[in-house]
Every structure is written in C-alpha cells, then in structure tokens.
C-alpha cells in the first residue's frame, strides 16, 4: 500500500506486513500504511487480519527521530483506533523486540502470537517518557498491577515465555513464525473467534493495589532519585484502576506530554542517540571490517585484568589470563571466583552459567599460551617501562595480525606502539573499574593505529556489552583528563568552607550516582598520594588542591579499605558517617594555608564541578581528542556516574545555555583562582555566535 507497509491475501486471511528498516519504528509512513491496509482489509472478503514485520524485529516503538518536532498526521492514536474498531479480529505476530509503541500497538490487536526468541517491553522510561499510546491503561488489564509497575518503571523487556505467563501474548511458537501465524489465524477462523479488546477487561484497584502503588512510589523515589517519568507512570497506573478507560487515556496523554516537555526527556533522548553515534568512527576508510576475534589474551590478573577476563569469558570468547607467577594467577582466579559466587548467591547467575564462563577461561604463567590469540589486552601495573617490556615480549610471541591493546589509564599508546614491529595494530582499550560492571570502554587511537584495529576494538567492545567511545591520545584520555578538573573543584570547595558531606550531598541531590568525596574513599585516597610522590612540587600544582588528601592519608585514612577516609565507614554495612576527626583535619589544613572558611551554597558547588567538566570537555572537543560533544556525554554517564537524565556535562551546558555557562565561568575567574577558570575558546566562540556544541565536531 505504501513503500513501508504492504497487504496481501491468503485465503480468508489478510496479511499486513511492515517493512521499514532498521527497526520498523512507527514513522508517519508506517502509520499511514497501516491505516490504508486496514481499510482494504475491511472491504475485502477476508475474515481475520494478521499484522507482522519484515526484517530484524517487530515494531520497536514510536519513531524517536520525530520527537520534539511538529506532529504529523495520522497520529498513532488514530492507528490504534482503526485497529480496535476494525470489524475483523487482528493478530499481532511478534518477532525480535516489540517495544514501546510497538507493544502498545500489539495490545490494541485482538490476539498476540510471539516467536520463542521474541521480547516485549515498554522501555519509554529510559527516554524519560511513559507509554503514551495506552500502554499504562492496557498492560495492567492483562498482567495485573504488580507486573505493570515492574515492566513500565524499569523499562526491562520480558521474554516471550514470561510474556505468555503474564498474559501479554496468547501463544509462543518455536517454529516457522509465518506458518505459525497462518495456523493461529486458521484456528481463530475455525472456532469463529471474534474481536477481543484489551480495553474491555475490567480493572479496579483494590486495597492491596493501593498499598502496592504507594510502596512503589517510595522505592522509586529512592532508586530513581530525581527522575520525573517514573512517578508520572505510577499516576497513570493509578488512573487505570480508578477511572473509566477513556478518562485513563486522557490522564496518560497529559502525563506523556508533560514528560515530553521535560528537559529530562530531551537529555535521555540525547543519550540514546549519543550512545549509538559514539560507535561510529569518523573518516574511516569505507568498508573497513572488524577482524574476527575469538581468542583473547589478558596480561595481569589484578583488579582490572580479572574484571576484563570476566567480560570476555561471559560473552563466550576463549580467554587466556596471564600473570607473572602462580601466586598472581591464584590471587586473580580467586577474586574472579569470589565475584561469581556472590552473583550466584544473589541469584543473578546460576551455577551452571558460572561453570560455563569459567570453562572459557584459562589462567597461566606460560606466555606461549598467547600465541594464537587474536587480541591481547595488557593490564599490568601502571608503569611505562614495565608495559613496554610486556609489549616487546608480546610482539615477539604473537602472530603479526594479533592486535595488542593496553588498559593503561595515562601512558602514551604511541610509546607502547614504538617498541613493537606492529605500531598500526596497537590501540588503547581503557576499561573502568569494576570492569565487569561498568559499561564504558574508551578506545584510544594511537598515532599509528589503523582503521581495522580501531574497528575491531570497537566491535569487540560491543560484543562484550560495552558502550564504546573513541578517544584521541592525551594525558588521561577523555574521562580522566576531565576528572582532574572536577576533583580539583571538589577539593577546593572543601578547602574554602564546605564539608565533604555538603559537597557529596549537593552533587548526589543533583543526580550524581555518588559524590566526589565518597568516590575518592571508594577508589582509595592513597592512589593519588602515591602518584604525587613521583612528581616535583611544580608538577604537583598548588598545595591547596591536594594538601587535605595528603593529611588524611598521613593520618592512615586511605578510604573505605582502611575503614575511614573523608568519612568513617561502618565495618558491617559500609554505611558512611561524617567524622569529627576529619572536621579537625580540615580546619588544621585551612589554618596551615591561611584560609578563612566561608559558606558555600549547593548551587555554587554544582556549578563549579559541572562547569569545570564542560570547560575542559570543550577543550577536548576543540583539540579533536573527542569526535563529538555527545561522545563526552557518553563517557561521563557510563564511566563516572553522571546522571543520564541530565544528558552528560556537555548536554547539561548546552541545555543551560552557552552564554550563561560563559558568564558563570567568567564570574568564577573573577572571584576564584583565575588559573583554574581560563575559558575554553570554543565555548567563548559558540556563545558569542549562537552556535551549538552539537555542530562543533
Ligand atoms: N525510533 C527511531 N530510530 C530508532 C528507534 C526508534 N524507536 N529504535 C532504534 N532506532 C535506530 C537507532 O537509532 C539506530 O540508528 P543508526 O543505525 O542510524 O544508529 C538503528 O535504529 C539501530 O538501532 P540499534 O543500534 O539500537 O540496534 P540494536 O539491534 O542494537 O537494538 C533495539 C535494536 C532493541 C530496537 C534498540 O534500538 C532500542 O532499544 N530502540 C529503542 C526502543 C524504544 O525505546 N522504544 C520506545 C520508543 S518511545 C515510544 O514508543 C513512545 C510511545 O509510547 C508513544
Ligand atoms: P593491579 O595491581 O590490581 O593488577 C596488576 C596485575 O598485573 C597484578 O596481578 C600483577 O601481578 C600483574 N603483573 C605485574 N607485572 C606483570 C608482568 N610483568 N607480567 C604479568 N603480570 C604482571 O592493577 P590494576 O588496578 O588492575 O591496574 C592495571 C592497569 O589498569 C593499570 O595500567 C591501571 O592504570 C589500569 N586501570 C586501572 C583502573 C582501576 O581503577 N584500578 C581503571 C582503569 C585502568
């Protein structure tokens, strides 16, 4: 009927087929096509209509690229009305993922058949939205309230089997889905099954439901702190069970529009596209293909090497983990086993799964076992000479095509490449701790890294479930280079008068997963201390930036591992508590530097820390270290606990307005240490010509 939607007839069955790559989103053309096909099906001799999709998936939702633009008729609601008011029963045939508006459309069909491998879900909350096409009103009618709360506030999809158990799909098929659809429709015909609308299922909240909703409000207020969409979802679910269906739809429509207008949703939609854009490398030779990677070697079975090995073993790679001696191997393997045991105890993994993962993992001190590896990732101590020795040795042992990667946080990839005979096959793969949990992977382009090497590193990262961002070479790459500025401002806020708890509270209230002081305690205050010991006074910078940490470390307060750092930690629960001893150390440090404490507002703290990030981010962008501003946002949201609902430091700056950002930085330069607040030229330029960070790549 249209290029994206076609209609054919098989006997008494009308087939509507949507074919709109990549994910059959409900674009205007698809909406229009469905309506036209339904009209044809209404007029012909068929008795039942089957609606399915070509390609990799059933409809994956509304077309997100249309959001924020003027609406184009026909509206999705018109499509849904056409389905429900159609005189013939309609069967949705689901493969791949029926998500968001896709599942909502299926809920407006009379019957649902799913492939056993299919998933269904309402992930709108991940975009700061709620299901806006009746999902909050129809889903609870099928599943009951509890499942609807779980699915819609978490956004997590269900497998076809679970969806059937929950009452969302009628039948699950392991066989050829098209044949199964014809059989299913034939069965409906033979028993003369008619229309069956989800909206007609009675749904009334009882006392237990009301208690469930109020419990969910409290849990969500804590778990999804600061986020507006989840609470609005609960409002809609409450309406589903208290007012007539049509009124419930109106409540949902208003709440959906409120979400759409909320800056949180534009931030989350920005992240959605940012994560996908980050995977693309600019200027790549066309048709560059990733090299096949099956066998991965990892050098160093410590904190990072162990976590990286887990990632690969879990994704089905053959992993060889090498440490310097048996003791290192035993320690590394012991930690991996302990981590897996905890996951089994918590019910996150089954012991069969763990057995399978461990079977993919060989730990050895014999470097010859690395001979056939396709990719090696080095994660030994952060020492250039040692890393160079490792790279030299690997270069001798491994095939010429093997890619050699380093997990270094700070060393030059070029200095590592220089000691090999394959500089074009050397790259940085910078994971974040804990490597088996954190989703960020910075792929660091060395001066000689070739296209195949970079493409392979990005592809392998995706295979192990990471969000990959390309970084150019500079000290600290994208994330840690910016972090120094953030950390400095956090330290200065305390030296000038705030307490560590005040700084953490301000940032956590704003949305950071953890405040900077608590992060310092978690990572260990001694790390920076030991690194500083190697530096000259000049390299260390002004004492005010680090003196407090030095005093804490000298007092034996290394952070969580010693039970105390900026805070005192409960040995059992690890709960943090403010410690009067720290207040004394802070006061003494201020006195030593001649500082008189002043009051700092939460607003000042948040502005200083977030604008320090944006200012350095703008430099990183201008220098070409990051390919795009949105890549920096991905780094911060996935590697540093920056709230996704704020979009990342660059998006947050853009949303605030670059002129306001420049004014505030200028004010800081005038009132604080001017050396810390030199304005990034890119910000100045964009603010004065009304430009956008989006276009500044
Ligand atoms: N609208 C527009 N484009 C979409 C899209 C959507 N709903 N979903 C995916 N795409 C695009 C991606 O941007 C990407 O484009 P690119 O190739 O140009 O970068 C392409 O489709 C492929 O996407 P992925 O790289 O993510 O492919 P995967 O195979 O890894 O994942 C997926 C497929 C699971 C469908 C994943 O894309 C996804 O989760 N999509 C979003 C689903 C979603 O959030 N749906 C709800 C939308 S809101 C809604 O429906 C409102 C309604 O209630 C009114
Ligand atoms: P770690 O000290 O926990 O582990 C290092 C491991 O390397 C130890 O098991 C050690 O026995 C082994 N090793 C040392 N020399 C070796 C050699 N010659 N041959 C084989 N094995 C050898 O260190 P961690 O924290 O895992 O760091 C490793 C690398 O990862 C460093 O470059 C670090 O900068 C980087 N990194 C660390 C992060 C962190 O948060 N810990 C985060 C991101 C990167």
mmCIF file of C-alpha atoms in Angstrom, residues 386-690:
data_model
loop_
_atom_site.group_PDB
_atom_site.id
_atom_site.type_symbol
_atom_site.label_atom_id
_atom_site.label_comp_id
_atom_site.label_asym_id
_atom_site.label_seq_id
_atom_site.Cartn_x
_atom_site.Cartn_y
_atom_site.Cartn_z
ATOM 1 C CA UNK A 386 57.088 -2.448 32.536
ATOM 2 C CA UNK A 387 54.352 -2.023 29.945
ATOM 3 C CA UNK A 388 56.949 -1.543 27.206
ATOM 4 C CA UNK A 389 58.682 -4.790 28.263
ATOM 5 C CA UNK A 390 55.328 -6.565 28.088
ATOM 6 C CA UNK A 391 54.577 -5.161 24.625
ATOM 7 C CA UNK A 392 58.022 -6.166 23.343
ATOM 8 C CA UNK A 393 57.551 -9.691 24.603
ATOM 9 C CA UNK A 394 54.049 -9.936 23.131
ATOM 10 C CA UNK A 395 55.312 -8.623 19.805
ATOM 11 C CA UNK A 396 57.806 -11.486 19.697
ATOM 12 C CA UNK A 397 55.361 -14.200 20.707
ATOM 13 C CA UNK A 398 52.154 -13.289 18.881
ATOM 14 C CA UNK A 399 51.178 -13.620 15.215
ATOM 15 C CA UNK A 400 51.746 -10.483 13.158
ATOM 16 C CA UNK A 401 47.976 -9.931 12.845
ATOM 17 C CA UNK A 402 47.314 -10.019 16.608
ATOM 18 C CA UNK A 403 46.077 -6.705 17.981
ATOM 19 C CA UNK A 404 47.896 -5.506 21.100
ATOM 20 C CA UNK A 405 45.843 -3.282 23.387
ATOM 21 C CA UNK A 406 46.634 -1.574 26.664
ATOM 22 C CA UNK A 407 44.245 -0.802 29.509
ATOM 23 C CA UNK A 408 46.538 1.978 30.686
ATOM 24 C CA UNK A 409 44.876 4.984 32.296
ATOM 25 C CA UNK A 410 47.591 7.505 31.496
ATOM 26 C CA UNK A 411 50.542 6.114 29.491
ATOM 27 C CA UNK A 412 51.129 7.028 25.877
ATOM 28 C CA UNK A 413 49.835 4.436 23.417
ATOM 29 C CA UNK A 414 52.466 5.705 20.994
ATOM 30 C CA UNK A 415 55.262 4.941 23.468
ATOM 31 C CA UNK A 416 53.946 1.374 23.663
ATOM 32 C CA UNK A 417 53.496 1.069 19.898
ATOM 33 C CA UNK A 418 57.054 2.295 19.389
ATOM 34 C CA UNK A 419 58.606 -0.809 20.971
ATOM 35 C CA UNK A 420 56.723 -3.179 18.642
ATOM 36 C CA UNK A 421 57.024 -4.059 14.973
ATOM 37 C CA UNK A 422 53.280 -3.540 14.527
ATOM 38 C CA UNK A 423 52.504 0.014 15.676
ATOM 39 C CA UNK A 424 49.405 0.037 13.436
ATOM 40 C CA UNK A 425 47.987 -2.866 15.449
ATOM 41 C CA UNK A 426 48.449 -1.169 18.830
ATOM 42 C CA UNK A 427 45.492 0.568 20.484
ATOM 43 C CA UNK A 428 44.220 1.617 23.913
ATOM 44 C CA UNK A 429 41.261 -0.216 25.426
ATOM 45 C CA UNK A 430 40.575 1.651 28.635
ATOM 46 C CA UNK A 431 38.042 -0.127 30.842
ATOM 47 C CA UNK A 432 36.549 1.288 34.040
ATOM 48 C CA UNK A 433 36.501 -0.296 37.445
ATOM 49 C CA UNK A 434 34.825 -2.692 38.191
ATOM 50 C CA UNK A 435 35.448 -3.751 34.590
ATOM 51 C CA UNK A 436 32.812 -6.478 34.602
ATOM 52 C CA UNK A 437 30.152 -3.958 35.658
ATOM 53 C CA UNK A 438 30.965 -0.531 34.218
ATOM 54 C CA UNK A 439 29.667 -0.172 30.678
ATOM 55 C CA UNK A 440 32.165 2.361 29.338
ATOM 56 C CA UNK A 441 35.112 1.440 27.151
ATOM 57 C CA UNK A 442 37.379 4.200 25.840
ATOM 58 C CA UNK A 443 39.084 3.003 22.685
ATOM 59 C CA UNK A 444 42.246 5.075 22.417
ATOM 60 C CA UNK A 445 43.592 5.833 18.966
ATOM 61 C CA UNK A 446 47.376 5.833 18.848
ATOM 62 C CA UNK A 447 49.169 7.884 16.202
ATOM 63 C CA UNK A 448 49.674 4.738 14.111
ATOM 64 C CA UNK A 449 46.529 2.689 14.968
ATOM 65 C CA UNK A 450 44.981 1.624 11.659
ATOM 66 C CA UNK A 451 41.293 1.512 10.722
ATOM 67 C CA UNK A 452 40.980 -2.259 11.075
ATOM 68 C CA UNK A 453 42.470 -2.159 14.564
ATOM 69 C CA UNK A 454 40.121 0.611 15.712
ATOM 70 C CA UNK A 455 37.078 -1.021 14.128
ATOM 71 C CA UNK A 456 37.959 -4.338 15.735
ATOM 72 C CA UNK A 457 38.411 -2.790 19.178
ATOM 73 C CA UNK A 458 35.019 -1.053 18.887
ATOM 74 C CA UNK A 459 33.300 -4.201 17.579
ATOM 75 C CA UNK A 460 34.742 -6.415 20.298
ATOM 76 C CA UNK A 461 33.709 -3.842 22.907
ATOM 77 C CA UNK A 462 30.129 -4.001 21.634
ATOM 78 C CA UNK A 463 30.220 -7.810 21.711
ATOM 79 C CA UNK A 464 31.042 -7.762 25.416
ATOM 80 C CA UNK A 465 28.211 -5.292 26.055
ATOM 81 C CA UNK A 466 30.251 -2.121 26.440
ATOM 82 C CA UNK A 467 29.390 1.333 25.183
ATOM 83 C CA UNK A 468 32.488 2.305 23.212
ATOM 84 C CA UNK A 469 33.815 5.812 22.734
ATOM 85 C CA UNK A 470 36.837 6.717 20.636
ATOM 86 C CA UNK A 471 39.402 8.963 22.304
ATOM 87 C CA UNK A 472 42.492 10.573 20.850
ATOM 88 C CA UNK A 473 45.801 10.483 22.739
ATOM 89 C CA UNK A 474 46.248 12.889 25.635
ATOM 90 C CA UNK A 475 47.066 12.540 29.322
ATOM 91 C CA UNK A 476 44.071 10.820 30.940
ATOM 92 C CA UNK A 477 42.205 10.454 27.611
ATOM 93 C CA UNK A 478 38.694 11.968 27.655
ATOM 94 C CA UNK A 479 37.345 10.892 31.033
ATOM 95 C CA UNK A 480 40.265 11.096 33.447
ATOM 96 C CA UNK A 481 41.548 14.314 31.902
ATOM 97 C CA UNK A 482 38.234 15.981 32.713
ATOM 98 C CA UNK A 483 38.025 14.305 36.101
ATOM 99 C CA UNK A 484 41.099 16.172 37.337
ATOM 100 C CA UNK A 485 39.216 19.440 36.961
ATOM 101 C CA UNK A 486 36.111 18.078 38.648
ATOM 102 C CA UNK A 487 38.164 16.638 41.511
ATOM 103 C CA UNK A 488 40.094 19.859 41.923
ATOM 104 C CA UNK A 489 36.941 21.912 42.313
ATOM 105 C CA UNK A 490 35.532 19.377 44.797
ATOM 106 C CA UNK A 491 38.716 19.650 46.877
ATOM 107 C CA UNK A 492 38.689 23.445 46.656
ATOM 108 C CA UNK A 493 35.048 23.676 47.748
ATOM 109 C CA UNK A 494 36.036 21.816 50.925
ATOM 110 C CA UNK A 495 39.116 23.929 51.496
ATOM 111 C CA UNK A 496 37.073 27.105 51.074
ATOM 112 C CA UNK A 497 34.424 26.131 53.600
ATOM 113 C CA UNK A 498 32.144 23.240 52.615
ATOM 114 C CA UNK A 499 32.231 19.929 54.447
ATOM 115 C CA UNK A 500 32.862 16.747 52.396
ATOM 116 C CA UNK A 501 29.284 15.675 53.152
ATOM 117 C CA UNK A 502 27.955 19.000 51.901
ATOM 118 C CA UNK A 503 29.787 18.589 48.599
ATOM 119 C CA UNK A 504 28.614 14.997 48.203
ATOM 120 C CA UNK A 505 25.034 15.853 49.116
ATOM 121 C CA UNK A 506 24.934 18.731 46.632
ATOM 122 C CA UNK A 507 26.173 16.502 43.821
ATOM 123 C CA UNK A 508 24.058 13.492 44.756
ATOM 124 C CA UNK A 509 20.971 15.657 45.094
ATOM 125 C CA UNK A 510 21.710 16.949 41.621
ATOM 126 C CA UNK A 511 21.826 13.359 40.382
ATOM 127 C CA UNK A 512 25.420 12.057 40.530
ATOM 128 C CA UNK A 513 25.397 8.387 41.484
ATOM 129 C CA UNK A 514 27.976 9.155 44.197
ATOM 130 C CA UNK A 515 29.533 12.400 45.381
ATOM 131 C CA UNK A 516 33.223 13.049 44.643
ATOM 132 C CA UNK A 517 34.446 12.583 48.213
ATOM 133 C CA UNK A 518 32.688 9.241 48.576
ATOM 134 C CA UNK A 519 34.151 8.205 45.209
ATOM 135 C CA UNK A 520 37.619 9.161 46.485
ATOM 136 C CA UNK A 521 37.118 6.967 49.523
ATOM 137 C CA UNK A 522 35.924 4.095 47.359
ATOM 138 C CA UNK A 523 38.871 4.288 44.954
ATOM 139 C CA UNK A 524 41.420 4.815 47.746
ATOM 140 C CA UNK A 525 42.953 8.184 48.660
ATOM 141 C CA UNK A 526 46.422 6.629 48.676
ATOM 142 C CA UNK A 527 46.404 6.150 44.886
ATOM 143 C CA UNK A 528 46.705 9.860 44.143
ATOM 144 C CA UNK A 529 49.060 10.255 47.104
ATOM 145 C CA UNK A 530 51.461 7.642 45.741
ATOM 146 C CA UNK A 531 51.240 9.109 42.249
ATOM 147 C CA UNK A 532 52.118 12.550 43.658
ATOM 148 C CA UNK A 533 55.175 11.152 45.399
ATOM 149 C CA UNK A 534 56.731 10.683 41.945
ATOM 150 C CA UNK A 535 56.146 14.331 40.979
ATOM 151 C CA UNK A 536 58.127 17.527 41.536
ATOM 152 C CA UNK A 537 56.469 20.326 43.531
ATOM 153 C CA UNK A 538 55.840 22.177 40.298
ATOM 154 C CA UNK A 539 54.175 19.150 38.702
ATOM 155 C CA UNK A 540 52.011 18.678 41.753
ATOM 156 C CA UNK A 541 50.445 22.121 41.302
ATOM 157 C CA UNK A 542 49.176 24.373 44.112
ATOM 158 C CA UNK A 543 49.158 22.699 47.567
ATOM 159 C CA UNK A 544 45.582 23.773 48.202
ATOM 160 C CA UNK A 545 44.476 21.235 45.555
ATOM 161 C CA UNK A 546 45.844 18.195 47.389
ATOM 162 C CA UNK A 547 47.030 19.065 50.897
ATOM 163 C CA UNK A 548 43.886 17.786 52.609
ATOM 164 C CA UNK A 549 44.125 14.367 50.935
ATOM 165 C CA UNK A 550 47.780 14.150 51.926
ATOM 166 C CA UNK A 551 46.888 14.917 55.541
ATOM 167 C CA UNK A 552 44.141 12.286 55.517
ATOM 168 C CA UNK A 553 46.452 9.636 54.061
ATOM 169 C CA UNK A 554 49.185 10.550 56.537
ATOM 170 C CA UNK A 555 46.622 10.015 59.303
ATOM 171 C CA UNK A 556 46.069 6.484 57.950
ATOM 172 C CA UNK A 557 42.736 7.372 56.347
ATOM 173 C CA UNK A 558 43.035 5.690 52.949
ATOM 174 C CA UNK A 559 39.291 5.492 52.285
ATOM 175 C CA UNK A 560 36.900 2.553 52.530
ATOM 176 C CA UNK A 561 39.697 -0.022 52.543
ATOM 177 C CA UNK A 562 41.067 1.322 55.844
ATOM 178 C CA UNK A 563 37.593 1.955 57.269
ATOM 179 C CA UNK A 564 37.985 5.725 57.080
ATOM 180 C CA UNK A 565 38.815 8.498 54.637
ATOM 181 C CA UNK A 566 36.715 11.611 54.196
ATOM 182 C CA UNK A 567 34.128 9.611 56.160
ATOM 183 C CA UNK A 568 34.128 6.841 58.747
ATOM 184 C CA UNK A 569 32.650 3.552 57.493
ATOM 185 C CA UNK A 570 30.601 1.047 59.428
ATOM 186 C CA UNK A 571 32.616 -2.193 59.236
ATOM 187 C CA UNK A 572 29.457 -4.277 58.776
ATOM 188 C CA UNK A 573 27.247 -2.217 56.497
ATOM 189 C CA UNK A 574 29.890 0.065 54.917
ATOM 190 C CA UNK A 575 27.477 2.947 55.602
ATOM 191 C CA UNK A 576 29.317 6.269 55.641
ATOM 192 C CA UNK A 577 29.205 8.663 58.561
ATOM 193 C CA UNK A 578 30.625 12.104 58.994
ATOM 194 C CA UNK A 579 33.647 12.078 61.274
ATOM 195 C CA UNK A 580 34.543 14.954 63.643
ATOM 196 C CA UNK A 581 38.204 13.955 63.300
ATOM 197 C CA UNK A 582 38.018 14.905 59.624
ATOM 198 C CA UNK A 583 36.485 18.260 60.502
ATOM 199 C CA UNK A 584 39.530 18.874 62.728
ATOM 200 C CA UNK A 585 41.973 17.839 59.993
ATOM 201 C CA UNK A 586 40.184 20.134 57.535
ATOM 202 C CA UNK A 587 40.326 23.042 59.951
ATOM 203 C CA UNK A 588 44.026 22.479 60.597
ATOM 204 C CA UNK A 589 44.716 22.293 56.863
ATOM 205 C CA UNK A 590 42.808 25.514 56.233
ATOM 206 C CA UNK A 591 44.784 27.182 59.033
ATOM 207 C CA UNK A 592 48.070 25.919 57.552
ATOM 208 C CA UNK A 593 47.149 27.553 54.229
ATOM 209 C CA UNK A 594 45.746 30.704 55.839
ATOM 210 C CA UNK A 595 42.199 30.147 54.592
ATOM 211 C CA UNK A 596 39.153 31.597 56.354
ATOM 212 C CA UNK A 597 36.169 29.338 55.808
ATOM 213 C CA UNK A 598 33.063 30.757 54.120
ATOM 214 C CA UNK A 599 29.571 29.428 53.372
ATOM 215 C CA UNK A 600 29.122 27.708 50.019
ATOM 216 C CA UNK A 601 25.699 27.059 48.537
ATOM 217 C CA UNK A 602 24.750 23.783 46.850
ATOM 218 C CA UNK A 603 24.266 25.804 43.675
ATOM 219 C CA UNK A 604 27.864 27.050 43.733
ATOM 220 C CA UNK A 605 29.179 23.536 44.351
ATOM 221 C CA UNK A 606 27.160 22.035 41.485
ATOM 222 C CA UNK A 607 28.065 24.853 39.098
ATOM 223 C CA UNK A 608 31.766 24.664 39.868
ATOM 224 C CA UNK A 609 32.021 20.915 39.474
ATOM 225 C CA UNK A 610 29.838 20.580 36.391
ATOM 226 C CA UNK A 611 31.200 23.648 34.595
ATOM 227 C CA UNK A 612 34.775 22.548 35.272
ATOM 228 C CA UNK A 613 33.851 19.400 33.334
ATOM 229 C CA UNK A 614 32.152 21.263 30.495
ATOM 230 C CA UNK A 615 35.020 23.742 30.135
ATOM 231 C CA UNK A 616 37.663 21.011 29.864
ATOM 232 C CA UNK A 617 35.299 18.964 27.682
ATOM 233 C CA UNK A 618 35.134 21.881 25.247
ATOM 234 C CA UNK A 619 38.939 21.911 25.055
ATOM 235 C CA UNK A 620 38.983 18.172 24.436
ATOM 236 C CA UNK A 621 36.479 18.652 21.647
ATOM 237 C CA UNK A 622 38.360 21.518 20.092
ATOM 238 C CA UNK A 623 41.611 19.557 20.148
ATOM 239 C CA UNK A 624 39.898 16.682 18.345
ATOM 240 C CA UNK A 625 40.519 14.273 21.229
ATOM 241 C CA UNK A 626 36.770 13.537 21.245
ATOM 242 C CA UNK A 627 34.973 13.138 17.916
ATOM 243 C CA UNK A 628 31.799 14.840 19.133
ATOM 244 C CA UNK A 629 30.422 16.584 22.212
ATOM 245 C CA UNK A 630 27.934 13.751 22.660
ATOM 246 C CA UNK A 631 30.818 11.245 22.963
ATOM 247 C CA UNK A 632 31.985 13.140 26.049
ATOM 248 C CA UNK A 633 28.480 12.843 27.468
ATOM 249 C CA UNK A 634 28.539 9.088 26.923
ATOM 250 C CA UNK A 635 31.901 8.848 28.703
ATOM 251 C CA UNK A 636 30.599 10.700 31.739
ATOM 252 C CA UNK A 637 27.236 8.936 32.007
ATOM 253 C CA UNK A 638 28.661 5.434 31.573
ATOM 254 C CA UNK A 639 32.028 5.794 33.259
ATOM 255 C CA UNK A 640 31.602 8.344 36.031
ATOM 256 C CA UNK A 641 28.050 8.098 37.371
ATOM 257 C CA UNK A 642 26.881 11.321 35.735
ATOM 258 C CA UNK A 643 23.054 11.284 35.676
ATOM 259 C CA UNK A 644 21.746 10.174 32.280
ATOM 260 C CA UNK A 645 18.676 12.311 32.870
ATOM 261 C CA UNK A 646 20.949 15.345 32.688
ATOM 262 C CA UNK A 647 22.343 14.091 29.376
ATOM 263 C CA UNK A 648 26.046 14.460 30.272
ATOM 264 C CA UNK A 649 28.196 17.509 31.042
ATOM 265 C CA UNK A 650 28.147 18.900 27.505
ATOM 266 C CA UNK A 651 24.396 18.457 27.071
ATOM 267 C CA UNK A 652 23.809 19.990 30.507
ATOM 268 C CA UNK A 653 25.883 23.017 29.479
ATOM 269 C CA UNK A 654 24.033 23.322 26.196
ATOM 270 C CA UNK A 655 20.661 22.980 27.949
ATOM 271 C CA UNK A 656 21.635 25.718 30.398
ATOM 272 C CA UNK A 657 22.614 27.981 27.515
ATOM 273 C CA UNK A 658 26.224 28.554 26.479
ATOM 274 C CA UNK A 659 26.017 32.286 27.223
ATOM 275 C CA UNK A 660 25.001 31.528 30.787
ATOM 276 C CA UNK A 661 27.837 28.989 31.019
ATOM 277 C CA UNK A 662 30.350 31.562 29.795
ATOM 278 C CA UNK A 663 29.008 34.205 32.214
ATOM 279 C CA UNK A 664 29.279 31.836 35.174
ATOM 280 C CA UNK A 665 32.810 30.723 34.253
ATOM 281 C CA UNK A 666 33.779 34.370 33.849
ATOM 282 C CA UNK A 667 32.379 35.077 37.300
ATOM 283 C CA UNK A 668 34.407 32.174 38.730
ATOM 284 C CA UNK A 669 37.538 33.502 37.009
ATOM 285 C CA UNK A 670 36.973 36.844 38.684
ATOM 286 C CA UNK A 671 36.193 35.541 42.165
ATOM 287 C CA UNK A 672 38.130 32.258 42.442
ATOM 288 C CA UNK A 673 41.604 31.214 41.308
ATOM 289 C CA UNK A 674 41.727 32.619 37.730
ATOM 290 C CA UNK A 675 44.254 29.961 36.657
ATOM 291 C CA UNK A 676 41.574 27.309 37.127
ATOM 292 C CA UNK A 677 38.955 29.113 35.092
ATOM 293 C CA UNK A 678 40.530 30.089 31.782
ATOM 294 C CA UNK A 679 37.579 29.909 29.425
ATOM 295 C CA UNK A 680 37.786 27.278 26.675
ATOM 296 C CA UNK A 681 37.987 29.251 23.397
ATOM 297 C CA UNK A 682 35.339 27.010 21.811
ATOM 298 C CA UNK A 683 32.786 27.916 24.487
ATOM 299 C CA UNK A 684 33.523 31.586 24.077
ATOM 300 C CA UNK A 685 33.161 31.367 20.311
ATOM 301 C CA UNK A 686 29.935 29.364 20.353
ATOM 302 C CA UNK A 687 28.367 31.600 22.992
ATOM 303 C CA UNK A 688 29.157 34.727 21.001
ATOM 304 C CA UNK A 689 27.943 33.418 17.633
ATOM 305 C CA UNK A 690 24.953 31.479 18.951
#
